[in-house]
Structures are given as C-alpha cells and as structure tokens.
Amino acid sequence: MALLNPFLPHTQTFLPLCLSATPSKQPSPLLWTTLSSHPFKPLSRRMKLARCEAVADIKAEPLVEGEGEGDHKVLLGPSSEEERRGEKVVADYDWTQEWYPLYLTNNVPDDAPLGLTVFGKQLVLFKDPNGVFHCFEDRCPHRLAKLSEGQLIDGRLECLYHGWQFEGDGKCVKIPQLPADAKIPRSACLKSYEVKESQGVVWVWMSPKTPPNVNKLPWFENFARPGFQDISTTHELPYDHSILLENLMDPAHIPISHDRTDWTAKREDAQPLRFEVTEQTDRGFAGWWGKAKDDPLPNFLRFEAPCVLQNNREIVDKDGVKHYFTGLFLCRPTGQGKSMLIVRFGGTKRSPLAKLFPKWYFHQNACKVFEQDMGFLSSQNEVLLKEKVPTKELYLNLKSSDTWVAEYRKWMDKVGHGMPYHFGHSTISLPKEPAVVEHAPAGLIAGQSASNPAKGGIGTMHAPNLANRYFRHVIHCKGCSSVVKAFETWKKALSAIAIAFAALSILVAGRQWKTLLLGSAALCSAGAYACSSAIAMNTTNFIRTHRRL
C-alpha cells in the first residue's frame, strides 16, 4: 500500500516494518522450491490455469504438473524445514485472546456512543466525563436494541428505545418504566470488554472470560522517541482483513497501482525486489527487503498477531544524525468482507515540503490510495469466497515480489483453526454464518443527535456505504469532519455575498462602482468554487482516467 509519507524524504520510496527496536540484520537461507516428480498427478486448479501461460512464457522447457521446469527460479516454494518435509504446523491460538485496535483516541466522540465490530461481534465504546473509556456488547439486555444508537446523559449510556441507563461498570441504574418501589433486576447489566488506551489508540481485549494479557498489548518504540511526529488516518474498507493485510505488505504493486499518486510512485520504477525472512514464529514473521540491487537491504518488516503491520527505516543524514521513520498499519477485522484500518505515518524528521500542506490533504490522499486498490481487492475477496480453496491453488507468488504475502498465508495455516474463518496458503475454513448486511447502519441516530458525529448522519451528498469516501473516512475523523463543515459554511457564505454584490452592481449607476462590485462578486465566486473543490477532494471517490465516462 502506497501512502504519501510526509516524514520520509521524497527520494525515499519504501519503508520497513517492526514492533520493537530495529533488530540486527541476520542472514537467512534463501527461499527455494521443489517440483513434484510424479508426471501423472492430477493438475491442481492453479496448475491447469497456468499451463497456457507456461507454454507461452517458457517455450523451450517441458511442463511438469502444469509448470515449466524453470518456474522454480521465479516462483516461491517452501520457506521452512517443516513445509519442505510436508509437516503441518499448528500453533495454539484463540482470536479472542488478543488486543484489537478500536479507534484513534482523539477521534472518539465526547458526547455520543460509538458502535464498532470485531469479527462480527458488535461493541459499543464511549468515554465518560472523566475521560475513561468503557466498552460493552452493543445490545440492551431489555430487548436487544443497539446501545450505539443511544446517547450519553450525565456520563451514563442510555438506550434510546426505552430509556434504560447504564453506568461505566455496566450496571443498570435507571429503568423509567419500573415502579418506584421495585428494584432493578440484577441481570439487567451489560457484558463488558476490557479496553486500554496506548500511544493514541484504544485497544480492546476480546475475551470476556480470560483476563487481559498486557504483554500482548502492542508498543511501538519509534512512537515514544523524542521529537517523533505522526499523521494518522482511519479507513473503513469493503473487503476482508486478510486481503487488506496482503495489500499492505505488498510493495511490488506500488509503482503500478499508485503511479504518480505522490512524489515517489512511478510505474517505470517497477522492478524485482529482494526479501530475506529472518523470523518465523507462532506470532508472525519478520525480515528485510528492498530493491534487488540494494546491499544491504534497507527496510525491515514485521507482522505480529493478530493484525499489526509495521515498517521501520533508519536514515543517517549528512551530519551523522540518525532519523527514524515508521509506517504503521493497525487492522481490525470487522466482519466478513469488511475491515477497518488505522494508518500512522511518522518520523523524527519531517520533509520540509510536507509542512506546506494541511493534514486533511494527506488524509484525502490516503483515501485516494485505498480507492485505487479497492476494485482489485474487492474482486479478490469475491474470488476467494467463490472458489473455496487455499491460496496456493490460486496464487502465482513470485520470489521477487510476493514473499510477504506467502509468509502471511502460511502463518494463517498455523493459527487459522483459532479464527472464526480463514484463507491460508494450504488450509481454509469458510465462515459458518452468512455475512450480515445492515440496512440501517449503527450510529445514524446517535450521529445526528451529537454535535460531532463519529459514525455520521446522512446528508444530501453522503450515502451510508463503504464505497463512499465520506462514509469510509470523514465520519471517523474529527479533523476532516470539521474541515468539510467549515468549507461548506464558507461556500454558502461566499456564494450569498457574490449574489449580493452582483445584485448591487445592477442597481448602482457609476461605472467604477459596477466594476468594483462585479470584481468582488467574481472573487467571492472563485472562493466558493475553491471551497467546493476542497469539499470534493475530501468526499469524492477517485476514479482512474481510463474508467471515467
């Protein structure tokens, strides 16, 4: 995923990934592959589809199981001793016993509850008057109404269906329909989830039974360094979290899919990449990567369960001062075919050119990047669900571009049994329940009643769906919401003033006054047009030129 990093010098294109201090670079065995020697084994689905390509691309070499003998030079094969021996490695894993990123701390509304989901589990998050976060199952124990559609009254969470109110510990303290001499039933309480705020992000522990493991709560060293600054954005996306993570750890697509999106991505720079896997554990994997000609490899990538991806890079300037740059991706699997992502780009040094742009510019640029990939990833999601086979039957992973993608799917082979569903390299478990489509998304009532909606009301230009930039990002970002509202206000004011000046120019008799008033009307009209353009930048989807009607 290519996002404009305002902290990295414009001559630097790639970033690396790590959750702790950058480790010392350790050499690793080269990835290698083996070909089956049985000539009569039935071809796999991918092999059958690849046969015509192999004949066309490797004309002089015979085919074995649908692949050319030279394919092992370019295609990824086993990356561990267990995989080479055909052994299945299964790790102890329970998806509920993990911390998931819920929201950026500064975007949680002060005056409204927030409805969120993790693997289809519906949660409600709110902040009490003391700034303490509370998280519960998003259902009222009375008749299962969504509490995220409710409101906050004196620090209490109120269900807007019948007015039941709950305190921060989940205890019901008010039922308007209850007789004065009756006691509130003890069972009228909410199922709570542990939440913690860390480095500007609210995290939730999804197991209501197992005590939270604070050692699993992510900590990012670079974000604690003196002088470190970051620009953070939130995006709700219409495809599975595994598809999203694949995309984020795929640097090879950047020059093509994001050509000229910022100052670094250029399609003529598409080239072979080199990867060195240095760690493979039950919690994830890590390694170095860069251009094939880079020596040493400059970027370090780390993926860590359940869905945290980080790129770190260190650059020493001409004065010998070391600067740290980070691209951090915190993914939350919201449900089938849906995910939410917190993107954080930062560094101890910021590009002077980037200081000329407001934050909302970088936010809309990030939205543009996701929209450039959205069609590919949504269709990929559909194919995986339709084919119902592991990715090794469908993907042609290249050594020079897809190492991290293959490592991620192989990691899912280890832990997929502990997830609600998964698509691994060699294994697959399909969702047991059909996807839920909400025709009335949570938060519309709460969003309209709050002064600063976090989940968003519907305006004439906004539709509640994940294909709309306003719904995917703006409603989750206090800064961009305020900017859009401000530009809309200025647009209306300048348009009204322009009309007034134009009308006055008709009434006055003097030529000089007419010229002055018409000139002022033109300037106000230009200002209104500029405001309209800024609104469009923040709310209108990117469409590739060749796709436009």
XYZ file of C-alpha atoms in Angstrom:
549
model
C 0.000 0.000 0.000
C 1.480 3.284 -1.049
C 0.614 6.219 1.111
C 2.314 9.568 0.909
C 4.654 9.664 3.884
C 5.230 13.308 4.803
C 8.095 12.363 7.082
C 10.275 10.442 4.638
C 12.488 12.393 2.197
C 10.862 12.425 -1.240
C 13.742 10.462 -2.706
C 12.924 7.504 -0.447
C 10.111 5.253 -1.627
C 9.914 2.317 0.754
C 9.517 1.866 4.490
C 10.273 -1.156 6.726
C 8.308 -2.906 9.495
C 8.947 -3.627 13.191
C 7.234 -3.640 16.557
C 10.241 -3.151 18.766
C 13.738 -1.822 18.399
C 15.103 -2.464 14.929
C 16.872 -5.833 15.197
C 20.296 -6.577 13.944
C 20.219 -7.946 10.434
C 20.634 -11.682 10.392
C 21.214 -13.653 7.196
C 18.590 -16.254 6.358
C 18.530 -19.200 3.994
C 17.361 -18.403 0.509
C 13.806 -19.367 -0.235
C 13.682 -22.360 -2.502
C 11.142 -24.566 -4.159
C 10.769 -28.144 -5.275
C 8.782 -29.610 -8.101
C 6.872 -32.826 -7.840
C 8.388 -35.608 -9.916
C 5.138 -37.533 -10.430
C 4.071 -36.871 -14.037
C 0.594 -38.383 -13.706
C -0.657 -36.493 -10.660
C -3.894 -34.611 -11.456
C -3.278 -30.939 -12.021
C -4.411 -28.511 -9.359
C -6.761 -25.690 -10.238
C -3.877 -23.203 -10.369
C -1.723 -25.602 -12.410
C -4.459 -26.033 -15.002
C -4.878 -22.312 -15.340
C -1.115 -21.803 -15.533
C -0.413 -24.321 -18.297
C -1.098 -21.988 -21.227
C 0.997 -19.262 -19.621
C 3.900 -21.640 -19.065
C 3.849 -22.687 -22.716
C 3.830 -19.073 -23.813
C 6.491 -17.765 -21.428
C 8.899 -20.703 -21.209
C 8.701 -22.154 -24.662
C 11.860 -24.221 -24.620
C 11.172 -26.013 -21.330
C 8.838 -29.004 -20.837
C 5.948 -28.821 -18.412
C 5.700 -30.757 -15.173
C 2.320 -30.570 -13.453
C 1.416 -27.526 -15.480
C 4.607 -25.617 -14.671
C 7.805 -25.154 -16.624
C 10.958 -26.672 -15.177
C 12.347 -23.164 -14.913
C 9.417 -21.922 -12.863
C 11.167 -22.807 -9.617
C 13.590 -19.988 -10.367
C 10.858 -17.361 -10.122
C 8.030 -18.926 -8.088
C 8.064 -19.168 -4.298
C 8.284 -22.586 -2.685
C 8.637 -23.935 0.870
C 10.108 -21.405 3.301
C 10.659 -23.672 6.323
C 12.010 -27.112 7.091
C 8.578 -28.286 8.244
C 6.992 -27.174 4.999
C 9.702 -28.873 2.981
C 9.057 -32.150 4.790
C 5.321 -31.742 4.275
C 4.636 -31.418 8.005
C 1.636 -29.441 9.164
C 2.472 -26.980 11.944
C -0.403 -25.927 14.193
C 0.026 -23.247 16.852
C -2.034 -22.652 19.962
C -4.222 -19.686 19.070
C -7.515 -18.130 20.151
C -8.590 -14.998 18.316
C -10.469 -13.681 21.364
C -7.301 -13.633 23.465
C -5.782 -10.755 21.523
C -5.843 -6.957 21.565
C -7.579 -5.303 18.607
C -7.330 -1.611 17.663
C -10.721 0.030 18.030
C -10.213 3.709 17.287
C -7.810 6.622 17.420
C -8.137 8.164 20.867
C -8.635 11.715 19.620
C -11.444 10.646 17.268
C -13.657 9.027 19.910
C -16.633 11.389 20.344
C -17.086 13.119 23.675
C -20.873 13.214 23.518
C -22.029 10.049 21.759
C -21.503 6.263 21.948
C -19.609 4.605 19.135
C -20.660 1.320 17.508
C -17.798 -0.927 16.391
C -17.334 -4.596 15.476
C -14.580 -7.210 15.749
C -15.120 -10.393 13.722
C -18.838 -9.643 13.698
C -19.019 -9.110 17.482
C -20.856 -5.825 17.953
C -19.389 -3.483 20.570
C -20.234 -0.044 21.882
C -17.449 2.278 23.043
C -17.915 5.512 24.953
C -15.947 7.939 27.082
C -17.224 9.091 30.479
C -16.844 12.652 31.835
C -13.520 11.677 33.422
C -12.105 10.632 30.047
C -12.209 6.920 30.928
C -13.151 4.560 28.090
C -15.763 1.828 28.522
C -16.708 -0.951 26.126
C -19.717 -3.277 26.190
C -21.601 -5.648 23.973
C -23.732 -3.468 21.728
C -27.132 -4.682 22.879
C -29.519 -3.625 25.583
C -30.445 -6.538 27.894
C -34.070 -5.416 27.705
C -34.980 -6.075 24.042
C -31.576 -6.215 22.283
C -31.659 -2.672 20.859
C -28.288 -1.269 19.838
C -26.818 0.888 22.567
C -24.664 2.641 19.979
C -27.911 4.184 18.711
C -28.350 5.687 22.146
C -26.915 8.735 23.864
C -24.841 9.825 26.869
C -26.656 11.506 29.740
C -24.608 12.659 32.740
C -21.909 10.143 31.859
C -24.374 7.284 31.591
C -25.102 5.270 28.465
C -28.818 5.435 27.651
C -30.709 3.104 25.342
C -32.956 5.292 23.220
C -35.554 2.538 22.802
C -36.962 2.568 26.358
C -34.558 4.818 28.230
C -32.652 2.263 30.295
C -29.404 3.798 31.575
C -26.106 2.108 32.392
C -23.011 3.268 34.266
C -19.396 2.651 33.311
C -19.280 -0.690 35.123
C -22.208 -1.969 33.013
C -24.722 -1.851 35.853
C -28.227 -0.652 35.001
C -29.124 2.319 37.219
C -32.384 3.543 35.685
C -35.476 1.959 34.125
C -38.197 4.605 33.585
C -40.982 2.011 33.310
C -40.136 0.343 36.643
C -42.465 1.044 39.607
C -40.980 3.341 42.248
C -40.876 0.624 44.905
C -39.339 -2.012 42.589
C -35.680 -2.897 42.374
C -33.743 -3.100 39.125
C -33.114 -6.780 38.232
C -29.525 -7.830 38.849
C -29.471 -9.453 35.417
C -30.073 -6.036 33.811
C -26.371 -5.465 33.218
C -24.087 -5.261 30.216
C -21.418 -7.683 29.020
C -18.174 -5.737 29.312
C -14.867 -5.879 27.463
C -11.526 -4.623 28.743
C -10.160 -1.588 26.885
C -6.850 0.230 27.184
C -5.532 3.401 25.616
C -1.940 3.195 24.409
C 0.054 5.614 22.255
C -3.033 7.328 20.904
C -5.053 4.186 20.125
C -7.897 2.497 22.052
C -7.463 -1.304 22.158
C -9.978 -3.969 23.186
C -9.360 -7.418 24.658
C -11.993 -9.633 23.061
C -12.184 -12.424 25.635
C -14.736 -11.648 28.383
C -13.591 -14.721 30.329
C -9.775 -14.792 30.052
C -8.007 -11.946 31.922
C -6.287 -9.471 29.567
C -2.659 -10.217 28.780
C -0.948 -6.829 28.950
C 2.210 -8.354 27.487
C 0.351 -8.766 24.190
C -0.621 -5.080 24.053
C 1.482 -3.624 21.206
C 4.094 -0.996 21.973
C 5.864 0.902 19.205
C 9.276 2.170 20.196
C 9.613 4.806 17.496
C 6.390 6.485 18.577
C 7.948 7.018 22.010
C 11.126 8.644 20.654
C 11.721 12.362 21.375
C 10.562 14.568 18.526
C 8.559 11.810 16.821
C 5.502 13.153 14.951
C 2.865 11.278 13.013
C -0.158 11.768 10.769
C -2.874 9.198 11.489
C -5.961 8.291 9.497
C -8.825 5.808 9.858
C -10.457 3.951 6.982
C -13.391 1.536 6.835
C -12.969 -0.809 3.872
C -15.242 -3.247 1.974
C -13.050 -6.343 1.960
C -11.678 -8.959 4.340
C -8.877 -8.029 6.732
C -6.605 -10.732 5.274
C -6.965 -9.182 1.803
C -6.167 -5.792 3.326
C -3.054 -7.038 5.133
C -1.868 -8.778 1.969
C -2.161 -5.485 0.142
C -0.321 -3.554 2.838
C 2.664 -5.916 2.833
C 2.962 -5.902 -0.961
C 5.476 -3.223 -2.043
C 5.607 -4.534 -5.620
C 2.208 -3.101 -6.569
C 3.043 0.455 -5.516
C 4.678 1.768 -8.726
C 1.862 0.373 -10.889
C -1.353 0.816 -8.913
C -0.316 4.122 -7.329
C 1.575 5.641 -10.237
C 2.083 9.381 -9.626
C -0.176 9.368 -6.568
C 2.589 11.099 -4.631
C 6.190 12.157 -5.243
C 7.621 8.644 -5.230
C 5.410 6.096 -7.009
C 6.246 5.787 -10.715
C 5.295 2.834 -12.896
C 8.660 2.887 -14.680
C 10.242 2.049 -11.306
C 8.514 -1.359 -11.146
C 11.357 -3.870 -10.725
C 12.372 -7.091 -8.975
C 12.594 -6.907 -5.198
C 14.659 -8.944 -2.780
C 13.455 -10.374 0.534
C 15.173 -12.045 3.496
C 12.924 -13.736 6.046
C 14.702 -13.612 9.403
C 11.918 -14.619 11.809
C 9.055 -17.100 11.648
C 7.114 -17.646 14.876
C 3.632 -18.563 16.025
C 3.017 -14.833 16.464
C 4.046 -13.756 12.966
C 7.157 -13.163 10.877
C 9.726 -10.506 10.037
C 12.553 -9.758 7.660
C 14.414 -7.333 5.454
C 13.514 -6.233 1.968
C 14.373 -3.753 -0.726
C 15.253 -3.462 -4.384
C 17.174 -6.390 -5.835
C 20.261 -4.200 -6.223
C 20.161 -2.865 -2.627
C 23.009 -4.034 -0.410
C 22.320 -4.123 2.427
C 18.546 -4.292 2.321
C 17.274 -1.039 3.875
C 13.761 -1.947 5.059
C 12.630 -4.092 7.951
C 9.099 -5.508 8.054
C 7.314 -7.199 10.914
C 3.847 -8.703 11.078
C 2.554 -9.641 14.504
C -0.703 -11.275 15.577
C -3.476 -10.622 15.330
C -3.215 -7.987 12.591
C -0.460 -5.445 13.261
C 1.925 -4.496 10.474
C 4.807 -2.070 10.793
C 7.534 -0.713 8.526
C 10.600 0.955 10.005
C 13.539 2.601 8.344
C 16.560 4.365 9.718
C 18.346 7.056 7.723
C 21.584 8.793 8.728
C 21.836 12.368 7.456
C 24.951 14.154 6.246
C 25.707 15.280 9.813
C 25.687 11.709 11.074
C 22.359 12.069 12.902
C 20.117 9.015 12.741
C 16.445 9.584 11.933
C 13.662 7.055 12.415
C 10.675 6.628 10.088
C 7.660 4.382 10.596
C 4.677 3.217 8.579
C 2.260 1.560 10.993
C -0.906 -0.306 9.961
C -3.348 -1.393 12.660
C -6.066 -3.550 11.160
C -9.341 -4.611 12.766
C -11.367 -7.454 11.197
C -14.883 -6.073 11.486
C -16.678 -8.929 9.741
C -16.991 -10.908 6.546
C -15.854 -8.750 3.665
C -15.276 -5.751 5.945
C -12.333 -4.303 7.831
C -11.169 -1.104 9.480
C -7.637 0.256 9.323
C -5.722 2.832 11.324
C -2.777 4.156 9.306
C 0.018 6.025 11.094
C 2.981 7.518 9.262
C 5.591 9.268 11.360
C 9.211 10.075 11.934
C 11.708 12.052 13.966
C 12.254 14.314 10.959
C 9.641 15.721 8.614
C 10.096 16.634 4.970
C 10.106 20.464 4.618
C 7.874 20.184 1.556
C 5.216 18.314 3.539
C 4.942 21.177 6.023
C 3.303 23.284 3.321
C 0.215 21.044 3.227
C -2.611 20.819 5.802
C -3.321 17.475 7.454
C -6.584 16.999 5.593
C -4.630 16.936 2.326
C -2.703 13.855 3.457
C -5.935 12.276 4.687
C -7.658 12.659 1.311
C -4.519 11.385 -0.414
C -4.649 8.259 1.763
C -8.300 7.802 0.768
C -7.296 8.082 -2.870
C -4.700 5.341 -2.429
C -7.234 2.920 -0.960
C -9.688 3.717 -3.736
C -7.052 2.906 -6.348
C -6.812 -0.630 -4.941
C -10.438 -1.091 -3.906
C -11.673 -2.676 -7.135
C -8.826 -5.203 -7.189
C -9.201 -6.189 -3.543
C -12.983 -6.434 -3.551
C -12.896 -8.744 -6.582
C -10.106 -10.777 -4.968
C -12.309 -11.179 -1.900
C -15.179 -12.415 -4.079
C -12.994 -14.959 -5.874
C -11.647 -16.436 -2.609
C -15.184 -16.919 -1.300
C -16.392 -18.371 -4.595
C -13.514 -20.790 -5.260
C -13.372 -22.135 -1.674
C -9.765 -23.382 -1.987
C -6.489 -22.337 -0.294
C -4.476 -19.565 -1.892
C -1.729 -21.889 -3.139
C -4.312 -23.259 -5.581
C -4.986 -19.778 -6.935
C -1.939 -17.533 -6.465
C 1.274 -17.448 -8.501
C 3.596 -15.987 -5.873
C 6.898 -14.683 -7.233
C 10.126 -14.710 -5.261
C 10.823 -11.190 -6.472
C 7.555 -9.639 -5.273
C 5.289 -11.843 -3.116
C 7.387 -13.234 -0.260
C 5.476 -11.428 2.495
C 2.114 -12.414 1.025
C 3.115 -16.085 1.040
C 4.501 -15.829 4.578
C 1.263 -14.283 5.805
C -0.923 -17.006 4.281
C 1.400 -19.685 5.701
C 1.120 -18.088 9.131
C -2.655 -18.351 8.782
C -2.212 -22.086 8.164
C -0.757 -22.283 11.696
C -3.399 -20.285 13.511
C -6.475 -20.354 11.274
C -8.097 -23.050 13.410
C -8.369 -20.435 16.164
C -10.144 -17.861 13.973
C -13.825 -17.594 13.019
C -12.720 -18.251 9.412
C -9.519 -18.022 7.415
C -7.931 -18.359 3.978
C -4.500 -19.899 4.368
C -1.794 -20.999 1.971
C -2.655 -24.698 2.312
C -5.752 -24.642 4.531
C -9.107 -22.925 4.555
C -12.117 -22.642 6.841
C -15.110 -20.813 5.436
C -17.433 -18.621 7.501
C -20.044 -20.708 9.303
C -22.575 -17.890 9.272
C -23.646 -15.699 6.344
C -22.484 -12.104 6.283
C -24.804 -9.618 7.963
C -25.801 -6.605 5.880
C -27.072 -3.667 7.902
C -29.680 -1.641 6.035
C -29.687 0.917 8.856
C -26.043 1.228 9.979
C -25.470 1.825 13.654
C -24.953 5.379 14.698
C -27.297 7.362 12.463
C -29.490 8.486 15.362
C -26.541 8.960 17.688
C -24.610 10.724 14.960
C -27.387 13.182 14.190
C -28.050 13.928 17.827
C -24.385 14.504 18.653
C -22.587 17.745 17.989
C -19.687 15.895 16.396
C -20.899 12.578 14.909
C -18.349 9.822 14.753
C -20.413 7.403 12.720
C -22.106 10.010 10.609
C -25.529 11.256 9.696
C -26.731 11.258 6.112
C -26.623 14.457 4.106
C -27.675 15.083 0.537
C -24.192 14.257 -0.730
C -23.430 11.355 1.593
C -24.645 7.764 1.401
C -24.066 5.181 4.185
C -21.955 2.657 2.324
C -18.305 1.676 2.279
C -17.887 2.648 -1.361
C -18.298 6.293 -0.376
C -15.248 8.230 0.828
C -17.292 10.289 3.257
C -18.620 7.169 4.983
C -15.276 5.328 4.845
C -13.140 8.075 6.347
C -14.610 11.522 7.019
C -17.157 10.380 9.611
C -14.363 8.606 11.501
C -12.108 11.685 11.553
C -12.902 14.722 13.687
C -10.412 16.831 11.748
C -11.804 16.071 8.292
C -15.404 16.349 9.513
C -14.669 19.831 10.843
C -12.860 20.804 7.647
C -15.755 19.684 5.432
C -18.254 21.558 7.610
C -16.078 24.683 7.565
C -15.681 24.604 3.790
C -19.444 24.104 3.376
C -20.122 27.117 5.587
C -17.643 29.299 3.695
C -19.033 28.109 0.362
C -22.572 29.136 1.302
C -21.431 32.483 2.725
C -19.254 33.375 -0.260
C -21.983 32.338 -2.702
C -24.501 34.558 -0.898
C -22.083 37.502 -0.853
C -21.315 37.015 -4.555
C -25.026 37.128 -5.381
C -25.440 40.257 -3.245
C -22.537 42.026 -4.960
C -23.875 41.068 -8.390
C -27.320 42.410 -7.490
C -25.875 45.696 -6.193
C -23.844 46.122 -9.388
C -27.123 46.189 -11.301
C -28.619 48.858 -9.053
C -25.691 51.296 -8.926
C -25.157 53.768 -11.763
C -21.446 54.581 -11.547
C -19.094 52.594 -13.829
C -16.400 52.402 -11.151
C -18.873 51.028 -8.604
C -20.160 48.467 -11.080
C -16.604 47.338 -11.820
C -15.728 47.119 -8.128
C -18.867 45.171 -7.232
C -18.606 42.766 -10.171
C -14.933 42.172 -9.382
C -15.815 41.449 -5.756
C -18.584 39.084 -6.874
C -16.114 37.282 -9.125
C -13.625 36.907 -6.261
C -16.324 35.563 -3.938
C -17.460 33.143 -6.645
C -13.890 31.959 -7.076
C -13.643 31.456 -3.318
C -16.898 29.487 -3.300
C -15.578 27.341 -6.149
C -12.330 26.721 -4.235
C -14.351 25.634 -1.185
C -16.440 23.344 -3.378
C -13.254 21.800 -4.799
C -11.870 21.225 -1.299
C -15.128 19.547 -0.250
C -14.957 17.325 -3.324
C -11.347 16.363 -2.503
C -12.490 15.140 0.899
C -15.719 13.405 -0.124
C -15.449 12.268 -3.762
C -14.012 8.895 -4.763
C -11.003 8.674 -7.039
C -11.754 7.202 -10.470
C -8.983 6.191 -12.838
C -8.908 8.301 -16.001
C -9.462 5.394 -18.386
C -12.520 4.313 -16.358
C -14.264 7.673 -16.438
C -17.301 8.082 -18.667
